[in-house]
Amino acid sequence: MIPKNHPRYESLILREKIKKANEEGYLADSGMIAHGRGEAFDYLIGEKTIATAHEAIKAAVATFILAKDPVISVNGNSVALAIDDIINLAKVLNGKIEINLFYRTKERVKIIKNLFEKKGTDVLGSDDDELLFIEDLESPRATASKNGIYSADLVLVSLEDGDRTEILVNSGKKVIAIDLNPLSRTAQMADITIVDNIIRTIPLMIEVANEFKEKDDKYLKMIIANFSNQENLKKSLESIKLK
Amino acid sequence: MIPKNHPRYESLILREKIKKANEEGYLADSGMIAHGRGEAFDYLIGEKTIATAHEAIKAAVATFILAKDPVISVNGNSVALAIDDIINLAKVLNGKIEINLFYRTKERVKIIKNLFEKKGTDVLGSDDDELLFIEDLESPRATASKNGIYSADLVLVSLEDGDRTEILVNSGKKVIAIDLNPLSRTAQMADITIVDNIIRTIPLMIEVANEFKEKDDKYLKMIIANFSNQENLKKSLESIKLK
């Protein structure tokens, strides 16, 4: 048990969730190392949602609402940290959820599918689905469910591998990324990058979604038009305080 | 197999070593997460030995040579990444090596001891030793071998936990830390902090040790007198480029 007054309490709780996911068998070893990188970057942005992330969240939610066929891509890390928030976000935004593992194994996919099913939520991307290769790239990194990411016009990824993001972007899909490292290839290639921890960002996205659902398309398009990802990333980097 | 022309080749090789250590059973899950934090900070300093680290290495080696009873403390991460370099450094500097695990288990200690024994190197800190508590602090974080860290005047730690470093410092021992995060409690509390990756730093320490062993005490004392850890850490932070 981690004492509640521990100065690193919140961070240690997340670390425990990641370790538990690894014990339960649905997180690759690389997922634990990736979590450590995330811890470092979250520490550097002060473990709070920075102003630029709030702006990116607005543009992301507006883009999501205007999308025809949006899909939320999940992996071991995002499920370990935020499964309930992900389910809620998908409901509010009428998005599908698709399992998408960089180190894909039948076993890991099955465990994650079960976690969602226990909560009454259908997910795509399991071995029960028809899986195709995006742009005919015969790579495990290009695998996508026919009725999910394969045919989606928008994909929300979090803690995603750079190669995978590149394939999504090159195939003409819009990509929204949640990534704590503003310098990562995923962060640099996505159309909209939210530099934040998913455990803080997804609840904020749900709030904004509830507000934006009442708005007309013109309003949402204006939000998007006023957003520059390049500018936002630059400012996010400046928010990383080293003192 | 990681292709040699992969842009992240060096970093991926280290990641494989860490995963292998985890599979072999001598690295705690937290060790993998800690490696991820290290990856992030190494990335931010440009994955090279920065000028301030070169200065800190000189002060560290001079301090080590002048110490009466210096000990190199090793853990799962440092053994996974740099066991051969650690053995060579101990030889050049006449230092003892002591196993020191934050998440200590009999099994992990035994595996690490065997790794050193296979290479013909004795290590302290195993369960065959007399283990005492530093300053009578009855905590696993204060455990030390009677003829090793317990009686040492200088301890070199790498990738060390903050609580453990605090205990060492409070007990009056000199502490040299190798830590990629200049903001970590270990980095902040040590007498000399080398902000670098151990895989680059230890070979450099060996080079400097071979050079400094020929020098007189006066020269070494001057090197130490001219070094300020606070100043060095400040400059290291400035070297972290975010662009």
Short mmCIF file of C-alpha atoms in Angstrom, two decimals:
data_model
loop_
_atom_site.label_atom_id
_atom_site.label_comp_id
_atom_site.label_asym_id
_atom_site.label_seq_id
_atom_site.Cartn_x
_atom_site.Cartn_y
_atom_site.Cartn_z
CA MET A 1 0.00 0.00 0.00
CA ILE A 2 1.25 3.45 -0.92
CA PRO A 3 0.59 6.00 1.87
CA LYS A 4 -1.74 8.77 0.65
CA ASN A 5 0.60 11.47 1.88
CA HIS A 6 3.53 10.18 -0.20
CA PRO A 7 4.81 13.10 -2.31
CA ARG A 8 4.64 10.90 -5.42
CA TYR A 9 1.30 9.25 -4.54
CA GLU A 10 -0.56 9.83 -7.81
CA SER A 11 2.40 8.76 -9.89
CA LEU A 12 2.94 5.62 -7.79
CA ILE A 13 -0.72 4.62 -8.14
CA LEU A 14 -0.38 4.74 -11.93
CA ARG A 15 2.82 2.72 -11.67
CA GLU A 16 0.94 0.07 -9.69
CA LYS A 17 -1.77 -0.09 -12.39
CA ILE A 18 0.89 -0.66 -15.04
CA LYS A 19 2.58 -3.38 -12.98
CA LYS A 20 -0.80 -5.05 -12.44
CA ALA A 21 -1.49 -5.02 -16.20
CA ASN A 22 1.87 -6.68 -16.75
CA GLU A 23 1.07 -9.34 -14.15
CA GLU A 24 -2.34 -9.92 -15.75
CA GLY A 25 -0.52 -10.59 -19.01
CA TYR A 26 -1.84 -7.91 -21.34
CA LEU A 27 1.06 -5.48 -21.25
CA ALA A 28 4.29 -6.13 -23.14
CA ASP A 29 7.57 -5.50 -21.28
CA SER A 30 8.07 -2.56 -23.61
CA GLY A 31 4.82 -1.15 -22.23
CA MET A 32 6.43 -0.85 -18.82
CA ILE A 33 9.47 0.89 -20.26
CA ALA A 34 7.15 3.20 -22.22
CA HIS A 35 5.34 4.05 -18.99
CA GLY A 36 8.65 5.10 -17.48
CA ARG A 37 9.28 7.48 -20.38
CA GLY A 38 5.80 8.88 -19.80
CA GLU A 39 6.53 9.36 -16.10
CA ALA A 40 9.61 11.40 -16.96
CA PHE A 41 7.81 13.68 -19.40
CA ASP A 42 4.80 14.07 -17.10
CA TYR A 43 7.18 15.09 -14.33
CA LEU A 44 8.72 17.67 -16.65
CA ILE A 45 5.39 19.28 -17.54
CA GLY A 46 4.53 19.46 -13.83
CA GLU A 47 2.01 16.57 -13.79
CA LYS A 48 -0.82 18.90 -14.73
CA THR A 49 -2.70 19.69 -17.93
CA ILE A 50 -0.83 22.59 -19.52
CA ALA A 51 -2.58 25.45 -21.35
CA THR A 52 -1.60 24.17 -24.79
CA ALA A 53 -3.14 20.78 -24.01
CA HIS A 54 -6.43 22.47 -23.14
CA GLU A 55 -6.36 24.13 -26.59
CA ALA A 56 -5.50 20.85 -28.31
CA ILE A 57 -8.32 19.07 -26.47
CA LYS A 58 -10.84 21.58 -27.86
CA ALA A 59 -9.59 21.14 -31.42
CA ALA A 60 -9.52 17.37 -30.97
CA VAL A 61 -13.08 17.13 -29.68
CA ALA A 62 -14.40 19.45 -32.42
CA THR A 63 -12.63 17.30 -35.05
CA PHE A 64 -14.00 14.15 -33.47
CA ILE A 65 -17.59 15.41 -33.49
CA LEU A 66 -17.33 16.39 -37.17
CA ALA A 67 -15.76 13.07 -38.19
CA LYS A 68 -17.87 10.53 -40.10
CA ASP A 69 -16.40 7.35 -38.69
CA PRO A 70 -14.11 7.97 -35.74
CA VAL A 71 -12.31 5.21 -33.85
CA ILE A 72 -10.51 5.25 -30.52
CA SER A 73 -7.46 3.00 -30.70
CA VAL A 74 -6.49 1.35 -27.40
CA ASN A 75 -3.45 -0.59 -26.27
CA GLY A 76 -2.24 -2.25 -23.07
CA ASN A 77 -1.03 0.98 -21.48
CA SER A 78 -4.15 3.02 -22.20
CA VAL A 79 -6.42 0.21 -20.99
CA ALA A 80 -4.38 -0.23 -17.81
CA LEU A 81 -4.57 3.46 -16.97
CA ALA A 82 -7.93 4.60 -18.27
CA ILE A 83 -10.34 1.88 -19.41
CA ASP A 84 -13.41 3.46 -17.78
CA ASP A 85 -12.65 6.92 -19.14
CA ILE A 86 -12.11 5.46 -22.62
CA ILE A 87 -15.50 3.73 -22.51
CA ASN A 88 -17.17 6.95 -21.40
CA LEU A 89 -15.45 9.00 -24.09
CA ALA A 90 -16.53 6.53 -26.78
CA LYS A 91 -20.13 6.78 -25.56
CA VAL A 92 -20.22 10.56 -25.45
CA LEU A 93 -18.59 10.89 -28.88
CA ASN A 94 -20.25 7.88 -30.60
CA GLY A 95 -16.84 6.45 -31.43
CA LYS A 96 -15.87 2.84 -31.86
CA ILE A 97 -13.08 1.31 -29.78
CA GLU A 98 -10.43 -0.85 -31.42
CA ILE A 99 -7.67 -2.89 -29.81
CA ASN A 100 -4.38 -2.21 -31.43
CA LEU A 101 -1.23 -3.73 -30.03
CA PHE A 102 2.28 -3.04 -31.23
CA TYR A 103 3.43 -6.37 -29.79
CA ARG A 104 0.25 -8.19 -30.72
CA THR A 105 -0.38 -11.66 -29.32
CA LYS A 106 -3.66 -13.58 -29.35
CA GLU A 107 -3.49 -13.86 -25.58
CA ARG A 108 -3.07 -10.12 -24.92
CA VAL A 109 -5.85 -9.21 -27.35
CA LYS A 110 -8.16 -11.71 -25.66
CA ILE A 111 -7.48 -10.42 -22.16
CA ILE A 112 -8.13 -6.82 -23.22
CA LYS A 113 -11.31 -7.78 -25.09
CA ASN A 114 -12.54 -9.54 -21.93
CA LEU A 115 -11.82 -6.48 -19.81
CA PHE A 116 -14.09 -4.40 -22.06
CA GLU A 117 -16.77 -7.10 -22.32
CA LYS A 118 -16.97 -7.36 -18.54
CA LYS A 119 -17.91 -3.70 -18.63
CA GLY A 120 -20.52 -4.33 -21.33
CA THR A 121 -18.52 -2.66 -24.09
CA ASP A 122 -17.90 -4.09 -27.56
CA VAL A 123 -14.47 -3.64 -29.04
CA LEU A 124 -13.06 -4.15 -32.52
CA GLY A 125 -9.63 -5.42 -33.46
CA SER A 126 -9.82 -8.85 -31.84
CA ASP A 127 -9.15 -12.04 -33.75
CA ASP A 128 -12.93 -12.48 -34.14
CA ASP A 129 -12.86 -9.53 -36.58
CA GLU A 130 -11.87 -9.34 -40.20
CA LEU A 131 -8.41 -7.79 -40.05
CA LEU A 132 -6.96 -6.06 -43.11
CA PHE A 133 -3.70 -4.26 -43.86
CA ILE A 134 -3.92 -0.48 -44.26
CA GLU A 135 -2.69 0.54 -47.75
CA ASP A 136 -1.87 -3.15 -48.36
CA LEU A 137 1.19 -2.81 -46.13
CA GLU A 138 1.75 -6.36 -45.00
CA SER A 139 3.04 -5.40 -41.59
CA PRO A 140 1.64 -6.08 -38.12
CA ARG A 141 1.89 -2.32 -37.68
CA ALA A 142 -0.63 -1.79 -40.48
CA THR A 143 -3.22 -4.26 -39.20
CA ALA A 144 -6.70 -2.81 -38.72
CA SER A 145 -10.24 -4.03 -38.32
CA LYS A 146 -12.30 -3.74 -41.54
CA ASN A 147 -15.18 -1.97 -39.84
CA GLY A 148 -12.96 -0.02 -37.50
CA ILE A 149 -9.65 1.73 -38.13
CA TYR A 150 -9.39 0.34 -41.68
CA SER A 151 -12.42 2.35 -42.81
CA ALA A 152 -12.20 5.18 -40.25
CA ASP A 153 -11.64 8.79 -41.26
CA LEU A 154 -10.35 9.72 -37.80
CA VAL A 155 -8.30 7.75 -35.29
CA LEU A 156 -7.55 8.80 -31.73
CA VAL A 157 -4.34 7.14 -30.55
CA SER A 158 -2.64 7.36 -27.21
CA LEU A 159 0.87 6.26 -26.30
CA GLU A 160 1.22 5.09 -29.90
CA ASP A 161 4.29 3.86 -31.74
CA GLY A 162 5.73 6.22 -34.37
CA ASP A 163 5.70 3.69 -37.24
CA ARG A 164 2.05 2.95 -36.63
CA THR A 165 1.13 6.65 -36.53
CA GLU A 166 3.04 7.22 -39.77
CA ILE A 167 1.01 4.52 -41.53
CA LEU A 168 -2.27 6.01 -40.30
CA VAL A 169 -1.28 9.52 -41.40
CA ASN A 170 0.03 8.33 -44.80
CA SER A 171 -3.24 6.51 -45.46
CA GLY A 172 -5.04 9.84 -45.33
CA LYS A 173 -6.76 9.42 -41.99
CA LYS A 174 -6.85 12.26 -39.51
CA VAL A 175 -4.91 11.36 -36.38
CA ILE A 176 -5.38 12.78 -32.90
CA ALA A 177 -2.60 11.73 -30.54
CA ILE A 178 -2.35 11.87 -26.77
CA ASP A 179 1.36 11.76 -26.03
CA LEU A 180 3.41 13.16 -23.15
CA ASN A 181 6.51 13.51 -25.28
CA PRO A 182 6.10 16.49 -27.63
CA LEU A 183 9.23 15.35 -29.48
CA SER A 184 8.04 11.81 -30.26
CA ARG A 185 7.42 10.83 -33.86
CA THR A 186 3.76 10.25 -33.04
CA ALA A 187 3.45 13.72 -31.51
CA GLN A 188 5.20 15.28 -34.49
CA MET A 189 3.18 13.45 -37.16
CA ALA A 190 -0.34 13.62 -35.75
CA ASP A 191 -2.82 16.25 -36.97
CA ILE A 192 -3.65 17.21 -33.42
CA THR A 193 -1.37 16.34 -30.52
CA ILE A 194 -2.50 16.60 -26.92
CA VAL A 195 0.64 16.72 -24.76
CA ASP A 196 -0.85 15.36 -21.56
CA ASN A 197 -1.36 12.27 -19.45
CA ILE A 198 -4.42 10.32 -20.64
CA ILE A 199 -5.69 10.02 -17.08
CA ARG A 200 -6.19 13.79 -17.02
CA THR A 201 -6.97 14.37 -20.70
CA ILE A 202 -9.81 11.94 -21.30
CA PRO A 203 -12.04 13.29 -18.49
CA LEU A 204 -11.42 16.79 -19.87
CA MET A 205 -12.31 15.60 -23.39
CA ILE A 206 -15.59 14.23 -22.04
CA GLU A 207 -16.39 17.61 -20.44
CA VAL A 208 -15.61 19.46 -23.66
CA ALA A 209 -17.56 16.90 -25.71
CA ASN A 210 -20.67 17.44 -23.63
CA GLU A 211 -20.35 21.18 -24.20
CA PHE A 212 -19.49 20.99 -27.93
CA LYS A 213 -22.30 18.58 -28.78
CA GLU A 214 -24.68 21.50 -28.31
CA LYS A 215 -22.75 23.69 -30.76
CA ASP A 216 -23.30 23.98 -34.52
CA ASP A 217 -20.77 22.88 -37.15
CA LYS A 218 -19.74 26.45 -37.87
CA TYR A 219 -18.58 26.93 -34.29
CA LEU A 220 -16.67 23.64 -34.32
CA LYS A 221 -15.02 24.43 -37.65
CA MET A 222 -13.87 27.77 -36.28
CA ILE A 223 -12.25 26.06 -33.29
CA ILE A 224 -10.39 23.76 -35.69
CA ALA A 225 -9.40 26.55 -38.08
CA ASN A 226 -7.91 28.55 -35.23
CA PHE A 227 -5.72 25.66 -34.12
CA SER A 228 -2.18 25.06 -35.37
CA ASN A 229 -0.60 21.83 -34.18
CA GLN A 230 2.90 23.01 -35.03
CA GLU A 231 2.43 26.19 -33.02
CA ASN A 232 0.83 24.27 -30.17
CA LEU A 233 3.68 21.73 -30.01
CA LYS A 234 6.22 24.54 -29.97
CA LYS A 235 4.46 26.19 -27.03
CA SER A 236 4.14 22.84 -25.25
CA LEU A 237 7.89 22.42 -25.43
CA GLU A 238 8.32 25.83 -23.88
CA SER A 239 6.08 24.74 -20.98
CA ILE A 240 8.54 22.06 -20.01
CA LYS A 241 10.20 23.73 -17.12
CA LEU A 242 13.58 22.61 -15.97
CA LYS A 243 14.36 24.21 -12.70
CA MET B 1 16.91 -8.58 -34.21
CA ILE B 2 17.20 -4.82 -34.35
CA PRO B 3 18.66 -3.63 -37.69
CA LYS B 4 21.93 -1.74 -37.17
CA ASN B 5 20.72 1.18 -39.26
CA HIS B 6 17.66 1.75 -37.06
CA PRO B 7 17.72 5.41 -35.94
CA ARG B 8 17.21 4.28 -32.34
CA TYR B 9 19.61 1.30 -32.53
CA GLU B 10 21.72 2.04 -29.44
CA SER B 11 18.70 2.82 -27.32
CA LEU B 12 16.88 -0.34 -28.48
CA ILE B 13 19.89 -2.52 -27.65
CA LEU B 14 19.85 -1.22 -24.08
CA ARG B 15 16.11 -1.84 -23.93
CA GLU B 16 16.70 -5.45 -24.97
CA LYS B 17 19.29 -5.87 -22.21
CA ILE B 18 16.78 -4.60 -19.66
CA LYS B 19 14.05 -6.93 -20.95
CA LYS B 20 16.48 -9.85 -20.82
CA ALA B 21 17.36 -9.04 -17.20
CA ASN B 22 13.66 -9.04 -16.39
CA GLU B 23 13.23 -12.41 -18.06
CA GLU B 24 16.24 -13.79 -16.19
CA GLY B 25 14.50 -12.76 -12.97
CA TYR B 26 16.89 -10.25 -11.43
CA LEU B 27 15.13 -7.03 -12.35
CA ALA B 28 12.02 -5.82 -10.53
CA ASP B 29 9.12 -4.54 -12.66
CA SER B 30 9.94 -1.09 -11.31
CA GLY B 31 13.37 -1.50 -12.84
CA MET B 32 11.82 -1.56 -16.30
CA ILE B 33 9.77 1.54 -15.57
CA ALA B 34 12.92 3.22 -14.20
CA HIS B 35 14.73 2.36 -17.43
CA GLY B 36 11.99 4.12 -19.37
CA ARG B 37 12.50 7.27 -17.31
CA GLY B 38 16.20 7.00 -18.06
CA GLU B 39 15.49 6.67 -21.79
CA ALA B 40 13.48 9.89 -21.71
CA PHE B 41 16.18 11.87 -19.92
CA ASP B 42 18.96 10.42 -22.07
CA TYR B 43 16.99 11.46 -25.14
CA LEU B 44 16.71 14.99 -23.74
CA ILE B 45 20.45 15.35 -23.15
CA GLY B 46 21.07 14.12 -26.69
CA GLU B 47 22.29 10.62 -25.77
CA LYS B 48 25.84 11.83 -25.37
CA THR B 49 28.09 12.72 -22.44
CA ILE B 50 27.58 16.43 -21.85
CA ALA B 51 30.40 18.78 -20.81
CA THR B 52 29.21 19.00 -17.20
CA ALA B 53 29.28 15.20 -16.92
CA HIS B 54 32.92 15.19 -18.05
CA GLU B 55 33.69 17.64 -15.21
CA ALA B 56 31.75 15.57 -12.68
CA ILE B 57 33.56 12.40 -13.80
CA LYS B 58 36.94 14.01 -13.04
CA ALA B 59 35.83 15.12 -9.56
CA ALA B 60 34.28 11.69 -8.95
CA VAL B 61 37.39 9.75 -9.92
CA ALA B 62 39.67 12.05 -7.88
CA THR B 63 37.39 11.58 -4.85
CA PHE B 64 37.34 7.84 -5.40
CA ILE B 65 41.15 7.57 -5.53
CA LEU B 66 41.51 9.58 -2.31
CA ALA B 67 38.84 7.54 -0.47
CA LYS B 68 39.93 5.02 2.19
CA ASP B 69 37.26 2.40 1.66
CA PRO B 70 35.20 3.01 -1.47
CA VAL B 71 32.35 0.74 -2.58
CA ILE B 72 30.49 0.53 -5.89
CA SER B 73 26.84 -0.21 -5.24
CA VAL B 74 25.10 -2.20 -7.98
CA ASN B 75 21.47 -3.07 -8.67
CA GLY B 76 19.55 -4.96 -11.35
CA ASN B 77 19.57 -2.09 -13.84
CA SER B 78 23.26 -1.30 -13.56
CA VAL B 79 24.21 -4.98 -13.80
CA ALA B 80 21.96 -5.48 -16.84
CA LEU B 81 23.49 -2.54 -18.66
CA ALA B 82 27.11 -2.48 -17.56
CA ILE B 83 28.36 -5.47 -15.56
CA ASP B 84 31.70 -5.72 -17.42
CA ASP B 85 32.42 -2.01 -17.13
CA ILE B 86 31.57 -2.11 -13.42
CA ILE B 87 34.02 -4.97 -12.86
CA ASN B 88 36.75 -3.09 -14.74
CA LEU B 89 36.11 0.12 -12.83
CA ALA B 90 36.31 -1.72 -9.50
CA LYS B 91 39.65 -3.24 -10.55
CA VAL B 92 41.19 0.04 -11.71
CA LEU B 93 40.04 1.91 -8.61
CA ASN B 94 40.51 -0.89 -6.04
CA GLY B 95 36.88 -0.61 -5.02
CA LYS B 96 34.60 -3.28 -3.63
CA ILE B 97 31.32 -4.12 -5.34
CA GLU B 98 28.13 -4.53 -3.29
CA ILE B 99 24.71 -5.71 -4.41
CA ASN B 100 22.04 -3.38 -3.24
CA LEU B 101 18.45 -3.90 -4.33
CA PHE B 102 15.57 -1.59 -3.57
CA TYR B 103 13.14 -4.48 -4.06
CA ARG B 104 15.43 -7.06 -2.49
CA THR B 105 14.59 -10.73 -2.82
CA LYS B 106 16.86 -13.70 -2.05
CA GLU B 107 16.36 -14.92 -5.61
CA ARG B 108 17.39 -11.66 -7.31
CA VAL B 109 20.45 -11.26 -5.09
CA LYS B 110 21.50 -14.82 -5.86
CA ILE B 111 21.18 -14.40 -9.63
CA ILE B 112 23.21 -11.19 -9.60
CA LYS B 113 25.88 -12.75 -7.36
CA ASN B 114 26.15 -15.65 -9.81
CA LEU B 115 26.53 -13.28 -12.76
CA PHE B 116 29.56 -11.70 -11.06
CA GLU B 117 31.00 -15.03 -9.89
CA LYS B 118 30.86 -16.41 -13.43
CA LYS B 119 33.16 -13.52 -14.32
CA GLY B 120 35.47 -14.32 -11.43
CA THR B 121 34.45 -11.30 -9.38
CA ASP B 122 33.55 -11.33 -5.67
CA VAL B 123 30.64 -9.21 -4.57
CA LEU B 124 29.36 -8.15 -1.17
CA GLY B 125 25.77 -7.66 -0.11
CA SER B 126 24.53 -11.20 -0.67
CA ASP B 127 22.82 -13.22 2.01
CA ASP B 128 26.14 -14.95 2.74
CA ASP B 129 27.35 -11.65 4.22
CA GLU B 130 26.77 -10.07 7.57
CA LEU B 131 24.17 -7.40 6.80
CA LEU B 132 23.66 -4.48 9.18
CA PHE B 133 21.40 -1.42 9.23
CA ILE B 134 23.08 1.93 8.53
CA GLU B 135 22.57 4.28 11.52
CA ASP B 136 20.44 1.52 13.11
CA LEU B 137 17.59 2.37 10.71
CA GLU B 138 15.66 -0.87 10.60
CA SER B 139 14.63 -0.47 6.98
CA PRO B 140 15.43 -2.58 3.93
CA ARG B 141 16.63 0.71 2.43
CA ALA B 142 19.30 0.98 5.11
CA THR B 143 20.68 -2.56 4.72
CA ALA B 144 24.40 -2.75 4.04
CA SER B 145 27.17 -5.30 4.19
CA LYS B 146 29.37 -4.95 7.29
CA ASN B 147 32.61 -4.99 5.33
CA GLY B 148 31.15 -3.06 2.41
CA ILE B 149 28.83 -0.07 2.35
CA TYR B 150 28.29 -0.20 6.12
CA SER B 151 31.90 0.71 6.79
CA ALA B 152 32.64 2.56 3.54
CA ASP B 153 33.61 6.24 3.46
CA LEU B 154 32.54 6.59 -0.20
CA VAL B 155 29.74 4.93 -2.15
CA LEU B 156 29.23 5.15 -5.89
CA VAL B 157 25.56 4.60 -6.73
CA SER B 158 23.86 4.52 -10.08
CA LEU B 159 20.15 4.64 -10.84
CA GLU B 160 19.60 4.76 -7.07
CA ASP B 161 16.40 5.38 -5.13
CA GLY B 162 16.14 8.75 -3.36
CA ASP B 163 15.39 7.33 0.10
CA ARG B 164 18.43 5.10 -0.07
CA THR B 165 20.69 7.98 -1.16
CA GLU B 166 19.36 10.11 1.68
CA ILE B 167 20.29 7.44 4.22
CA LEU B 168 23.80 7.15 2.80
CA VAL B 169 24.31 10.93 2.82
CA ASN B 170 22.87 11.33 6.33
CA SER B 171 25.22 8.65 7.66
CA GLY B 172 28.15 10.85 6.68
CA LYS B 173 29.38 8.86 3.71
CA LYS B 174 30.43 10.63 0.54
CA VAL B 175 28.07 9.72 -2.30
CA ILE B 176 28.83 9.81 -6.01
CA ALA B 177 25.72 9.30 -8.12
CA ILE B 178 25.31 8.45 -11.80
CA ASP B 179 21.79 9.60 -12.67
CA LEU B 180 20.27 10.80 -15.93
CA ASN B 181 17.67 12.90 -14.16
CA PRO B 182 19.36 16.03 -12.74
CA LEU B 183 16.16 16.75 -10.80
CA SER B 184 15.92 13.41 -9.00
CA ARG B 185 16.35 13.31 -5.24
CA THR B 186 19.44 11.15 -5.68
CA ALA B 187 20.97 13.66 -8.10
CA GLN B 188 20.16 16.54 -5.78
CA MET B 189 21.46 14.90 -2.60
CA ALA B 190 24.69 13.29 -3.79
CA ASP B 191 28.06 14.98 -3.21
CA ILE B 192 28.99 14.49 -6.87
CA THR B 193 26.35 13.81 -9.52
CA ILE B 194 27.27 12.59 -12.98
CA VAL B 195 24.29 13.31 -15.25
CA ASP B 196 24.93 10.64 -17.84
CA ASN B 197 24.09 7.13 -18.96
CA ILE B 198 26.22 4.56 -17.10
CA ILE B 199 27.06 2.83 -20.36
CA ARG B 200 28.96 5.94 -21.46
CA THR B 201 30.13 7.16 -18.05
CA ILE B 202 31.85 4.09 -16.64
CA PRO B 203 34.25 3.64 -19.60
CA LEU B 204 35.11 7.33 -19.28
CA MET B 205 35.69 6.93 -15.54
CA ILE B 206 38.11 4.08 -16.28
CA GLU B 207 40.05 6.29 -18.72
CA VAL B 208 40.24 9.13 -16.21
CA ALA B 209 41.18 6.70 -13.42
CA ASN B 210 44.13 5.38 -15.41
CA GLU B 211 45.31 8.94 -15.93
CA PHE B 212 44.69 10.17 -12.35
CA LYS B 213 46.39 7.18 -10.71
CA GLU B 214 49.68 8.71 -11.86
CA LYS B 215 48.92 12.07 -10.23
CA ASP B 216 49.76 13.18 -6.67
CA ASP B 217 47.18 13.92 -3.98
CA LYS B 218 47.67 17.66 -4.36
CA TYR B 219 46.53 17.52 -7.98
CA LEU B 220 43.50 15.39 -7.13
CA LYS B 221 42.51 17.66 -4.24
CA MET B 222 42.65 20.65 -6.56
CA ILE B 223 40.30 18.93 -9.02
CA ILE B 224 37.85 18.32 -6.17
CA ALA B 225 38.18 21.83 -4.73
CA ASN B 226 37.37 23.36 -8.11
CA PHE B 227 34.18 21.34 -8.48
CA SER B 228 30.77 22.55 -7.28
CA ASN B 229 27.99 19.97 -7.60
CA GLN B 230 25.28 22.61 -7.31
CA GLU B 231 26.79 24.65 -10.12
CA ASN B 232 27.35 21.55 -12.22
CA LEU B 233 23.75 20.38 -11.83
CA LYS B 234 22.50 23.82 -12.78
CA LYS B 235 24.55 23.75 -15.97
CA SER B 236 23.45 20.18 -16.72
CA LEU B 237 19.83 21.31 -16.64
CA GLU B 238 20.68 24.03 -19.11
CA SER B 239 22.14 21.40 -21.44
CA ILE B 240 18.79 19.70 -21.73
CA LYS B 241 17.70 20.98 -25.06
CA LEU B 242 14.07 20.95 -26.01
CA LYS B 243 13.77 21.72 -29.63
#
